[in-house]
PDB file of C-alpha atoms in Angstrom:
ATOM      1  CA  MET A1302       0.000   0.000   0.000  1.00  0.00           C
ATOM      2  CA  HIS A1303       1.340   3.406  -0.914  1.00  0.00           C
ATOM      3  CA  ILE A1304       1.151   6.183   1.642  1.00  0.00           C
ATOM      4  CA  SER A1305      -1.145   8.073  -0.737  1.00  0.00           C
ATOM      5  CA  ASP A1306      -3.504   5.044  -0.693  1.00  0.00           C
ATOM      6  CA  LYS A1307      -3.946   5.308   3.069  1.00  0.00           C
ATOM      7  CA  ARG A1308      -7.505   6.147   3.987  1.00  0.00           C
ATOM      8  CA  SER A1309      -8.105   9.256   6.051  1.00  0.00           C
ATOM      9  CA  PRO A1310      -9.142   8.505   9.662  1.00  0.00           C
ATOM     10  CA  TRP A1311     -12.186  10.700   8.926  1.00  0.00           C
ATOM     11  CA  GLN A1312     -13.318   8.245   6.217  1.00  0.00           C
ATOM     12  CA  ASP A1313     -12.383   4.953   7.903  1.00  0.00           C
ATOM     13  CA  GLU A1314     -15.710   3.511   8.995  1.00  0.00           C
ATOM     14  CA  PHE A1315     -14.129   0.589  10.823  1.00  0.00           C
ATOM     15  CA  ASN A1316     -11.854   2.543  13.165  1.00  0.00           C
ATOM     16  CA  VAL A1317     -13.230   5.235  15.444  1.00  0.00           C
ATOM     17  CA  PRO A1318     -10.867   8.205  15.120  1.00  0.00           C
ATOM     18  CA  THR A1319      -9.590  10.319  17.974  1.00  0.00           C
ATOM     19  CA  LEU A1320     -10.051  14.087  18.006  1.00  0.00           C
ATOM     20  CA  ASP A1321      -6.390  14.415  17.056  1.00  0.00           C
ATOM     21  CA  ASP A1322      -6.957  12.091  14.085  1.00  0.00           C
ATOM     22  CA  LEU A1323      -9.747  14.351  12.835  1.00  0.00           C
ATOM     23  CA  ARG A1324      -7.720  17.538  13.360  1.00  0.00           C
ATOM     24  CA  THR A1325      -4.643  16.124  11.573  1.00  0.00           C
ATOM     25  CA  ASP A1326      -6.304  16.159   8.133  1.00  0.00           C
ATOM     26  CA  LEU A1327      -7.648  19.711   8.528  1.00  0.00           C
ATOM     27  CA  PRO A1328      -5.661  22.664   7.198  1.00  0.00           C
ATOM     28  CA  VAL A1329      -4.550  25.030   9.993  1.00  0.00           C
ATOM     29  CA  PRO A1330      -7.333  27.636   9.494  1.00  0.00           C
ATOM     30  CA  ALA A1331     -10.005  24.900   9.453  1.00  0.00           C
ATOM     31  CA  ALA A1332      -8.478  23.221  12.539  1.00  0.00           C
ATOM     32  CA  GLU A1333      -8.747  26.533  14.405  1.00  0.00           C
ATOM     33  CA  LEU A1334     -12.418  26.888  13.381  1.00  0.00           C
ATOM     34  CA  PHE A1335     -12.995  23.241  14.375  1.00  0.00           C
ATOM     35  CA  ASP A1336     -11.530  23.980  17.830  1.00  0.00           C
ATOM     36  CA  ALA A1337     -13.590  27.167  18.210  1.00  0.00           C
ATOM     37  CA  THR A1338     -16.807  25.362  17.240  1.00  0.00           C
ATOM     38  CA  ARG A1339     -16.122  22.534  19.701  1.00  0.00           C
ATOM     39  CA  ALA A1340     -15.297  25.025  22.460  1.00  0.00           C
ATOM     40  CA  PHE A1341     -18.585  26.873  21.921  1.00  0.00           C
ATOM     41  CA  LEU A1342     -20.661  23.676  21.940  1.00  0.00           C
ATOM     42  CA  LEU A1343     -18.854  22.148  24.922  1.00  0.00           C
ATOM     43  CA  GLU A1344     -19.362  25.335  26.952  1.00  0.00           C
ATOM     44  CA  ARG A1345     -23.148  25.013  26.629  1.00  0.00           C
ATOM     45  CA  ASP A1346     -24.761  23.511  29.709  1.00  0.00           C
ATOM     46  CA  GLY A1347     -26.509  20.255  29.013  1.00  0.00           C
ATOM     47  CA  LEU A1348     -24.801  19.294  25.741  1.00  0.00           C
ATOM     48  CA  LEU A1349     -22.905  16.045  25.327  1.00  0.00           C
ATOM     49  CA  GLU A1350     -20.358  15.322  22.581  1.00  0.00           C
ATOM     50  CA  SER A1351     -20.139  11.970  20.803  1.00  0.00           C
ATOM     51  CA  MET A1352     -18.140  10.650  17.838  1.00  0.00           C
ATOM     52  CA  ARG A1353     -20.675   9.369  15.285  1.00  0.00           C
ATOM     53  CA  TRP A1354     -20.444   7.751  11.862  1.00  0.00           C
ATOM     54  CA  TYR A1355     -22.779   9.351   9.283  1.00  0.00           C
ATOM     55  CA  GLY A1356     -22.065   7.209   6.244  1.00  0.00           C
ATOM     56  CA  ASP A1357     -20.496   8.142   2.939  1.00  0.00           C
ATOM     57  CA  CYS A1358     -21.874  11.667   3.057  1.00  0.00           C
ATOM     58  CA  TRP A1359     -20.342  13.006   6.292  1.00  0.00           C
ATOM     59  CA  PHE A1360     -18.220  10.069   7.479  1.00  0.00           C
ATOM     60  CA  TRP A1361     -17.066  10.591  11.115  1.00  0.00           C
ATOM     61  CA  THR A1362     -18.602  13.592  12.836  1.00  0.00           C
ATOM     62  CA  LEU A1363     -18.755  15.112  16.285  1.00  0.00           C
ATOM     63  CA  ALA A1364     -22.400  15.031  17.315  1.00  0.00           C
ATOM     64  CA  TYR A1365     -23.928  17.097  20.122  1.00  0.00           C
ATOM     65  CA  TYR A1366     -26.983  16.003  22.093  1.00  0.00           C
ATOM     66  CA  LEU A1367     -29.098  17.524  24.846  1.00  0.00           C
ATOM     67  CA  GLU A1368     -28.099  15.732  28.042  1.00  0.00           C
ATOM     68  CA  ASN A1369     -31.459  15.587  29.780  1.00  0.00           C
ATOM     69  CA  GLU A1370     -33.648  14.937  26.751  1.00  0.00           C
ATOM     70  CA  ASP A1371     -34.993  11.531  25.911  1.00  0.00           C
ATOM     71  CA  THR A1372     -33.596  12.072  22.421  1.00  0.00           C
ATOM     72  CA  ASP A1373     -32.937   9.488  19.774  1.00  0.00           C
ATOM     73  CA  GLU A1374     -29.196   9.352  19.034  1.00  0.00           C
ATOM     74  CA  ASP A1375     -30.042   9.808  15.362  1.00  0.00           C
ATOM     75  CA  HIS A1376     -31.282  13.338  16.097  1.00  0.00           C
ATOM     76  CA  PRO A1377     -28.458  15.454  17.469  1.00  0.00           C
ATOM     77  CA  ILE A1378     -28.621  19.194  18.106  1.00  0.00           C
ATOM     78  CA  ALA A1379     -25.659  19.785  15.782  1.00  0.00           C
ATOM     79  CA  LEU A1380     -22.834  18.024  13.971  1.00  0.00           C
ATOM     80  CA  ILE A1381     -19.336  19.151  13.189  1.00  0.00           C
ATOM     81  CA  VAL A1382     -18.320  17.551   9.898  1.00  0.00           C
ATOM     82  CA  PRO A1383     -14.506  17.685   9.811  1.00  0.00           C
ATOM     83  CA  ALA A1384     -14.125  17.231   6.050  1.00  0.00           C
ATOM     84  CA  PRO A1385     -10.499  18.123   5.268  1.00  0.00           C
ATOM     85  CA  ASP A1386     -11.486  20.187   2.236  1.00  0.00           C
ATOM     86  CA  ASN A1387     -14.766  21.612   3.596  1.00  0.00           C
ATOM     87  CA  LEU A1388     -15.341  21.913   7.367  1.00  0.00           C
ATOM     88  CA  GLN A1389     -19.107  22.018   7.936  1.00  0.00           C
ATOM     89  CA  ILE A1390     -21.708  22.413  10.635  1.00  0.00           C
ATOM     90  CA  ALA A1391     -24.999  20.597  10.163  1.00  0.00           C
ATOM     91  CA  ALA A1392     -28.137  20.728  12.278  1.00  0.00           C
ATOM     92  CA  PRO A1393     -31.574  19.161  11.972  1.00  0.00           C
ATOM     93  CA  LEU A1394     -34.076  21.996  12.371  1.00  0.00           C
ATOM     94  CA  ASP A1395     -37.745  21.727  13.327  1.00  0.00           C
ATOM     95  CA  ARG A1396     -40.215  23.486  11.039  1.00  0.00           C
ATOM     96  CA  GLU A1397     -41.562  25.338  14.114  1.00  0.00           C
ATOM     97  CA  PHE A1398     -38.110  26.730  14.852  1.00  0.00           C
ATOM     98  CA  LEU A1399     -37.616  27.801  11.232  1.00  0.00           C
ATOM     99  CA  GLU A1400     -40.997  29.540  11.152  1.00  0.00           C
ATOM    100  CA  GLN A1401     -40.239  31.691  14.208  1.00  0.00           C
ATOM    101  CA  LEU A1402     -36.775  32.773  12.971  1.00  0.00           C
ATOM    102  CA  ASN A1403     -36.282  36.300  11.704  1.00  0.00           C
ATOM    103  CA  THR A1404     -34.015  35.672   8.738  1.00  0.00           C
ATOM    104  CA  ARG A1405     -34.097  39.210   7.282  1.00  0.00           C
ATOM    105  CA  ARG A1406     -31.011  40.303   9.221  1.00  0.00           C
ATOM    106  CA  MET A1407     -29.077  37.094   8.629  1.00  0.00           C
ATOM    107  CA  LYS A1408     -26.245  36.951   6.125  1.00  0.00           C
ATOM    108  CA  ARG A1409     -26.913  35.247   2.833  1.00  0.00           C
ATOM    109  CA  ALA A1410     -24.627  32.284   3.649  1.00  0.00           C
ATOM    110  CA  ILE A1411     -26.621  31.539   6.832  1.00  0.00           C
ATOM    111  CA  ARG A1412     -29.967  31.793   4.999  1.00  0.00           C
ATOM    112  CA  ASP A1413     -28.659  29.488   2.247  1.00  0.00           C
ATOM    113  CA  GLY A1414     -27.906  26.784   4.819  1.00  0.00           C
ATOM    114  CA  LEU A1415     -31.330  27.227   6.406  1.00  0.00           C
ATOM    115  CA  ASP A1416     -33.006  26.874   3.005  1.00  0.00           C
ATOM    116  CA  LEU A1417     -31.852  23.248   2.828  1.00  0.00           C
ATOM    117  CA  ALA A1418     -33.993  22.438   5.891  1.00  0.00           C
ATOM    118  CA  ALA A1419     -37.141  24.118   4.532  1.00  0.00           C
ATOM    119  CA  GLN A1420     -39.694  23.292   1.860  1.00  0.00           C
ATOM    120  CA  PRO A1421     -39.474  22.097  -0.886  1.00  0.00           C
ATOM    121  CA  TYR A1422     -36.574  19.944   0.329  1.00  0.00           C
ATOM    122  CA  SER A1423     -37.491  16.630   1.930  1.00  0.00           C
ATOM    123  CA  THR A1424     -34.916  16.925   4.702  1.00  0.00           C
ATOM    124  CA  ASN A1425     -34.775  18.976   7.871  1.00  0.00           C
ATOM    125  CA  TRP A1426     -30.954  19.225   7.832  1.00  0.00           C
ATOM    126  CA  ALA A1427     -29.394  22.660   7.495  1.00  0.00           C
ATOM    127  CA  VAL A1428     -25.735  22.606   6.427  1.00  0.00           C
ATOM    128  CA  TRP A1429     -23.126  25.362   6.381  1.00  0.00           C
ATOM    129  CA  PRO A1430     -19.508  25.359   5.216  1.00  0.00           C
ATOM    130  CA  VAL A1431     -17.288  27.055   7.805  1.00  0.00           C
ATOM    131  CA  ALA A1432     -14.411  28.743   6.044  1.00  0.00           C
ATOM    132  CA  ALA A1433     -13.987  31.913   8.106  1.00  0.00           C
ATOM    133  CA  LYS A1434     -14.324  33.181  11.685  1.00  0.00           C
ATOM    134  CA  ASN A1435     -17.120  35.639  10.803  1.00  0.00           C
ATOM    135  CA  MET A1436     -19.186  32.738   9.385  1.00  0.00           C
ATOM    136  CA  LEU A1437     -18.599  30.775  12.580  1.00  0.00           C
ATOM    137  CA  ASP A1438     -19.681  33.759  14.698  1.00  0.00           C
ATOM    138  CA  ASP A1439     -22.975  33.966  12.781  1.00  0.00           C
ATOM    139  CA  LEU A1440     -23.534  30.215  13.090  1.00  0.00           C
ATOM    140  CA  ILE A1441     -22.820  30.307  16.815  1.00  0.00           C
ATOM    141  CA  SER A1442     -25.502  32.963  17.208  1.00  0.00           C
ATOM    142  CA  LEU A1443     -27.996  30.783  15.312  1.00  0.00           C
ATOM    143  CA  LEU A1444     -27.067  27.655  17.299  1.00  0.00           C
ATOM    144  CA  GLN A1445     -27.517  29.587  20.553  1.00  0.00           C
ATOM    145  CA  GLN A1446     -30.993  30.697  19.386  1.00  0.00           C
ATOM    146  CA  ARG A1447     -31.844  27.090  18.625  1.00  0.00           C
ATOM    147  CA  LEU A1448     -30.617  25.857  22.013  1.00  0.00           C
ATOM    148  CA  ASN A1449     -32.630  28.566  23.772  1.00  0.00           C
ATOM    149  CA  TRP A1450     -35.699  27.588  21.740  1.00  0.00           C
ATOM    150  CA  LEU A1451     -35.270  23.862  22.485  1.00  0.00           C
ATOM    151  CA  GLN A1452     -34.682  24.420  26.192  1.00  0.00           C
ATOM    152  CA  GLY A1453     -37.652  26.800  26.422  1.00  0.00           C
ATOM    153  CA  ARG A1454     -40.173  24.448  24.804  1.00  0.00           C
TER     154      ARG A1454
END
């Protein structure tokens, strides 16, 4: 096997990667955004982090769940998708949450990710590429709104 044939730990379904394994394949700017996203989510009271396999689409992810909810493990609050060429955050969003959001003041990139979770699409997953700190800041604000909404229901 050539070194170039070696499968990325992120894509190796049969071996659960460590956090360091996931960070290794990320370019430095993406690794810093990965760390900042994790720090934000881990600082939230009541969220638990878990390494989860999401198939050939997202491979290994870091999934975040509400601690005290009787929630199905297939429905996390958010995922960090540490794709080496495209760090992403994904979140399944309830239609009720989407309907109460004021999207007029949101940046276009945030609205575009939200659109994936709305009609006419048959999924409730919103997905955003995270390529810059200002994008992460906007996503953190949205994730905080969602947590507040979930915890206030």
